[in-house]
Amino acid sequence: MEEIWLIIKYLFLGIFQGFTEPIPISSSGHLVIVQELLGLNLKGLTFEVLVNFGSLVAVLIIYREDLIRLIKNGIGFVMTKDRRQKDDFDFILYLIIGTVPAGVLGVLLGDAIESISGVQTVGITLIITGIALWLIRNLKGRKGDGQMTWKDALIVGIGQAVALIPGISRSGATIVAAMFLGMKQETALRFSFLLFIPVSLGTMLLSIEEVIADAGGSTGTWIAYVLAFAGSVVASYYSLRWFMNIMERGNLKYFAFYCFIVGGLVVLFL
């Protein structure tokens, strides 16, 4: 009975993380809160890495056409120097530049970040996320994919690096940074989630042995991990589709309100 209950808890965590990953309310922060409420103690970051990889699969499905175009035109520009393909080639370079800050900080400060992953920290950083979302709620940028610069990519990448701290939303930090730089909502959203791909993939590759080791304790644990992963894929897919519609309508302020409320409750009562 205990094993069945554990499987249910892990499935719930996978779905919950998957739903919160694409939207700007910090999935890692909510994972800390829900673990506290459910009385779970997930050692290390392997479970979070696994369910984040589920979110990556959903992002790959949704942005598959953009990815195919970028790869095709990026290779085409290298081979033929066709100026019509240069914007996509540059976009790939910007994704590489934007990945560097989080990659470097993740390697250098991973243990330190894990050590401050407490509930009170999450409450405070959720409030900070809410403030940032409130500041950009009415911004309408003009920069499209072709107007980005390497400096824009680096600043957005620094935003992603800051989001390694639990409670600071990754999607929120990157979208806030992009919109402060004057990007259109569509470009900010696309760059944010394509930027998620190399970081999530790299983290999974570096942690895959630990994930397998943690899941290998028993058959029940394997089932729990597989169901959590599947739940994350499905929840992330529909959550991201929903968030894309919200971005089109410019309703980011509601996420700011949510972060203020949940962050305040966590600071006061947990």
Coordinates of C-alpha atoms in Angstrom, one line a residue:
M1 CA 0.0 0.0 0.0
E2 CA 2.9 2.4 0.8
E3 CA 4.4 1.7 -2.6
I4 CA 1.1 2.5 -4.4
W5 CA 0.8 5.7 -2.4
L6 CA 4.4 6.6 -3.3
I7 CA 3.7 6.1 -7.0
I8 CA 0.6 8.3 -6.8
K9 CA 2.7 11.1 -5.1
Y10 CA 5.4 10.9 -7.7
L11 CA 2.8 11.0 -10.5
F12 CA 1.2 14.0 -9.0
L13 CA 4.6 15.7 -8.7
G14 CA 5.4 15.0 -12.3
I15 CA 2.1 16.4 -13.5
F16 CA 2.4 19.4 -11.2
Q17 CA 5.9 20.2 -12.3
G18 CA 5.0 19.7 -15.9
F19 CA 2.1 22.1 -15.6
T20 CA 4.2 24.8 -13.8
E21 CA 7.4 24.5 -15.9
P22 CA 6.2 26.5 -19.0
I23 CA 4.3 29.2 -17.0
P24 CA 6.2 32.0 -15.1
I25 CA 5.6 30.8 -11.6
S26 CA 8.7 28.6 -11.0
S27 CA 8.3 24.9 -11.3
S28 CA 11.3 24.2 -9.1
G29 CA 10.0 26.5 -6.4
H30 CA 6.6 24.8 -6.5
L31 CA 8.3 21.4 -6.4
V32 CA 9.9 22.4 -3.1
I33 CA 6.5 23.6 -1.7
V34 CA 4.6 20.5 -2.7
Q35 CA 7.3 18.2 -1.3
E36 CA 6.9 20.1 2.0
L37 CA 3.1 19.7 2.0
L38 CA 3.2 16.0 1.0
G39 CA 6.0 15.2 3.4
L40 CA 8.3 14.0 0.7
N41 CA 12.1 14.4 0.8
L42 CA 13.5 13.9 -2.7
K43 CA 17.3 13.8 -2.2
G44 CA 19.3 15.8 -4.7
L45 CA 18.0 17.1 -8.0
T46 CA 17.6 13.8 -10.0
F47 CA 13.8 13.7 -9.9
E48 CA 13.6 17.4 -10.9
V49 CA 16.0 16.7 -13.8
L50 CA 13.8 13.8 -14.9
V51 CA 10.6 15.7 -15.0
N52 CA 12.3 18.7 -16.5
F53 CA 13.3 16.4 -19.3
G54 CA 9.6 15.6 -19.7
S55 CA 9.0 19.3 -20.2
L56 CA 11.7 19.3 -22.8
V57 CA 10.0 16.6 -24.8
A58 CA 6.8 18.8 -24.8
V59 CA 8.8 21.8 -26.0
L60 CA 10.4 19.8 -28.8
I61 CA 7.0 18.7 -30.0
I62 CA 5.5 22.2 -30.0
Y63 CA 8.5 24.0 -31.6
R64 CA 9.4 21.2 -33.9
E65 CA 8.7 23.2 -37.1
D66 CA 10.9 26.1 -35.8
L67 CA 13.7 23.7 -34.9
I68 CA 13.6 22.0 -38.3
R69 CA 13.6 25.4 -40.1
L70 CA 16.5 26.7 -37.9
I71 CA 18.6 23.5 -38.5
K72 CA 17.9 23.5 -42.2
N73 CA 18.6 27.2 -42.8
G74 CA 21.5 27.2 -40.4
I75 CA 23.3 24.5 -42.3
G76 CA 22.2 26.1 -45.6
F77 CA 23.8 29.4 -44.7
V78 CA 27.1 27.7 -43.7
M79 CA 27.1 25.8 -47.1
T80 CA 25.8 28.5 -49.5
K81 CA 26.0 31.9 -47.6
D82 CA 22.5 32.6 -48.7
R83 CA 21.6 35.9 -47.1
R84 CA 17.9 34.8 -46.8
Q85 CA 19.0 32.2 -44.3
K86 CA 21.3 34.4 -42.2
D87 CA 18.6 35.4 -39.6
D88 CA 18.1 31.7 -38.7
F89 CA 21.8 31.1 -38.6
D90 CA 22.3 34.1 -36.2
F91 CA 19.3 32.9 -34.1
I92 CA 21.2 29.6 -33.5
L93 CA 24.3 31.5 -32.5
Y94 CA 22.2 33.6 -30.1
L95 CA 20.8 30.4 -28.5
I96 CA 24.4 29.1 -28.0
I97 CA 25.4 32.5 -26.4
G98 CA 22.3 32.5 -24.2
T99 CA 23.0 29.0 -23.0
V100 CA 26.5 29.8 -21.6
P101 CA 25.6 31.7 -18.4
A102 CA 23.4 29.0 -17.0
G103 CA 25.8 26.3 -18.1
V104 CA 28.7 27.9 -16.3
L105 CA 26.9 28.9 -13.2
G106 CA 25.2 25.5 -13.0
V107 CA 28.6 23.7 -13.0
L108 CA 30.3 26.2 -10.6
L109 CA 27.5 26.8 -8.1
G110 CA 25.2 23.7 -8.4
D111 CA 25.9 22.5 -4.9
A112 CA 25.5 26.0 -3.4
I113 CA 22.2 26.5 -5.2
E114 CA 20.9 23.2 -3.9
S115 CA 21.9 24.2 -0.3
I116 CA 19.6 27.3 -0.4
S117 CA 16.6 25.4 -1.8
G118 CA 14.5 25.9 1.3
V119 CA 10.8 26.8 1.5
Q120 CA 11.4 30.3 2.9
T121 CA 13.8 31.0 0.0
V122 CA 11.2 30.0 -2.5
G123 CA 8.6 32.3 -0.9
I124 CA 10.9 35.3 -1.2
T125 CA 12.0 34.5 -4.7
L126 CA 8.4 34.0 -5.8
I127 CA 7.6 37.5 -4.7
I128 CA 10.6 38.8 -6.7
T129 CA 9.3 36.9 -9.7
G130 CA 5.9 38.5 -9.3
I131 CA 7.5 42.0 -9.1
A132 CA 9.4 41.4 -12.4
L133 CA 6.2 40.1 -14.1
W134 CA 4.3 43.2 -12.9
L135 CA 6.9 45.5 -14.3
I136 CA 6.6 44.1 -17.9
R137 CA 2.9 43.4 -17.9
N138 CA 2.1 46.2 -20.4
L139 CA 5.3 46.2 -22.6
K140 CA 4.9 45.7 -26.3
G141 CA 8.2 45.2 -28.0
R142 CA 9.3 45.8 -31.6
K143 CA 12.3 43.5 -32.0
G144 CA 11.6 40.4 -34.1
D145 CA 14.0 37.5 -34.6
G146 CA 16.0 39.4 -37.2
Q147 CA 16.6 42.4 -34.9
M148 CA 18.2 40.5 -32.0
T149 CA 21.8 41.0 -31.1
W150 CA 24.4 38.9 -29.3
K151 CA 24.1 41.3 -26.3
D152 CA 20.4 40.6 -26.1
A153 CA 21.0 36.9 -26.1
L154 CA 23.6 37.2 -23.4
I155 CA 21.3 39.2 -21.1
V156 CA 18.4 36.8 -21.6
G157 CA 20.9 34.0 -20.9
I158 CA 21.9 35.7 -17.6
G159 CA 18.2 35.8 -16.8
Q160 CA 18.1 32.0 -17.3
A161 CA 21.1 31.6 -15.1
V162 CA 19.5 33.6 -12.3
A163 CA 16.5 31.2 -12.5
L164 CA 18.7 28.4 -11.2
I165 CA 17.6 29.7 -7.8
P166 CA 14.4 28.0 -6.8
G167 CA 11.4 30.3 -6.9
I168 CA 12.8 32.4 -9.7
S169 CA 10.9 31.3 -12.8
R170 CA 13.0 30.3 -15.8
S171 CA 10.4 31.2 -18.3
G172 CA 9.5 34.3 -16.3
A173 CA 13.2 35.5 -16.0
T174 CA 14.0 35.0 -19.7
I175 CA 10.7 36.5 -21.0
V176 CA 11.1 39.5 -18.6
A177 CA 14.6 40.0 -19.8
A178 CA 13.7 39.7 -23.4
M179 CA 10.7 42.1 -23.1
F180 CA 12.8 44.7 -21.2
L181 CA 15.1 44.5 -24.2
G182 CA 12.2 45.4 -26.5
M183 CA 11.5 42.0 -28.1
K184 CA 8.0 41.2 -29.4
Q185 CA 6.1 38.8 -27.2
E186 CA 6.2 36.1 -29.9
T187 CA 10.0 36.4 -30.2
A188 CA 10.5 36.5 -26.5
L189 CA 8.4 33.4 -26.0
R190 CA 10.1 31.5 -28.8
F191 CA 13.6 32.4 -27.7
S192 CA 12.8 31.6 -24.1
F193 CA 11.7 28.1 -24.8
L194 CA 14.2 27.2 -27.5
L195 CA 16.8 28.4 -24.9
F196 CA 15.4 25.8 -22.5
I197 CA 16.3 23.0 -24.9
P198 CA 20.2 22.9 -24.6
V199 CA 20.1 23.5 -20.8
S200 CA 17.6 20.8 -20.1
L201 CA 19.3 18.4 -22.5
G202 CA 22.7 19.0 -21.1
T203 CA 21.5 18.7 -17.5
M204 CA 19.8 15.4 -18.3
L205 CA 22.9 14.0 -20.0
L206 CA 25.1 14.9 -17.1
S207 CA 22.7 13.4 -14.6
I208 CA 21.5 10.4 -16.4
E209 CA 23.6 7.9 -14.3
E210 CA 22.3 9.4 -11.1
V211 CA 18.7 9.3 -12.4
I212 CA 19.0 5.6 -13.3
A213 CA 20.6 4.8 -9.9
D214 CA 17.9 6.6 -8.0
A215 CA 15.1 4.9 -9.9
G216 CA 16.7 1.5 -9.6
G217 CA 15.9 0.9 -6.0
S218 CA 12.8 -1.1 -6.7
T219 CA 10.2 -1.9 -9.3
G220 CA 7.8 0.6 -7.6
T221 CA 10.4 3.4 -7.9
W222 CA 10.9 2.7 -11.6
I223 CA 7.1 2.8 -12.2
A224 CA 6.9 6.0 -10.2
Y225 CA 9.6 7.7 -12.2
V226 CA 8.2 6.6 -15.6
L227 CA 4.7 7.8 -14.7
A228 CA 6.1 11.1 -13.4
F229 CA 8.0 11.6 -16.6
A230 CA 4.9 10.8 -18.8
G231 CA 2.8 13.1 -16.6
S232 CA 5.3 15.9 -17.0
V233 CA 5.3 15.5 -20.9
V234 CA 1.5 15.7 -21.1
A235 CA 1.0 18.5 -18.6
S236 CA 3.9 20.6 -20.0
Y237 CA 2.4 20.3 -23.5
Y238 CA -1.0 21.6 -22.6
S239 CA 0.4 24.2 -20.2
L240 CA 2.7 25.7 -22.8
R241 CA -0.2 25.8 -25.3
W242 CA -2.3 27.6 -22.7
F243 CA 0.5 30.0 -21.9
M244 CA 1.1 30.9 -25.5
N245 CA -2.5 32.0 -25.8
I246 CA -2.2 34.0 -22.6
M247 CA 0.9 35.8 -23.9
E248 CA -1.0 36.7 -27.1
R249 CA -3.7 38.4 -24.9
G250 CA -1.1 40.1 -22.6
N251 CA -2.5 38.8 -19.3
L252 CA 0.9 38.3 -17.5
K253 CA -0.4 40.4 -14.6
Y254 CA -2.4 37.4 -13.3
F255 CA 0.8 35.4 -12.9
A256 CA 2.2 38.3 -10.9
F257 CA -0.8 38.3 -8.6
Y258 CA -0.4 34.5 -8.2
C259 CA 3.3 34.8 -7.3
F260 CA 2.5 37.5 -4.7
I261 CA -0.2 35.5 -3.1
V262 CA 1.6 32.1 -3.0
G263 CA 5.0 33.7 -2.1
G264 CA 3.4 35.6 0.8
L265 CA 1.6 32.6 2.1
V266 CA 4.8 30.5 2.0
V267 CA 6.8 33.2 3.9
L268 CA 4.1 33.5 6.6
F269 CA 3.0 29.9 7.1
L270 CA 5.7 27.4 5.9

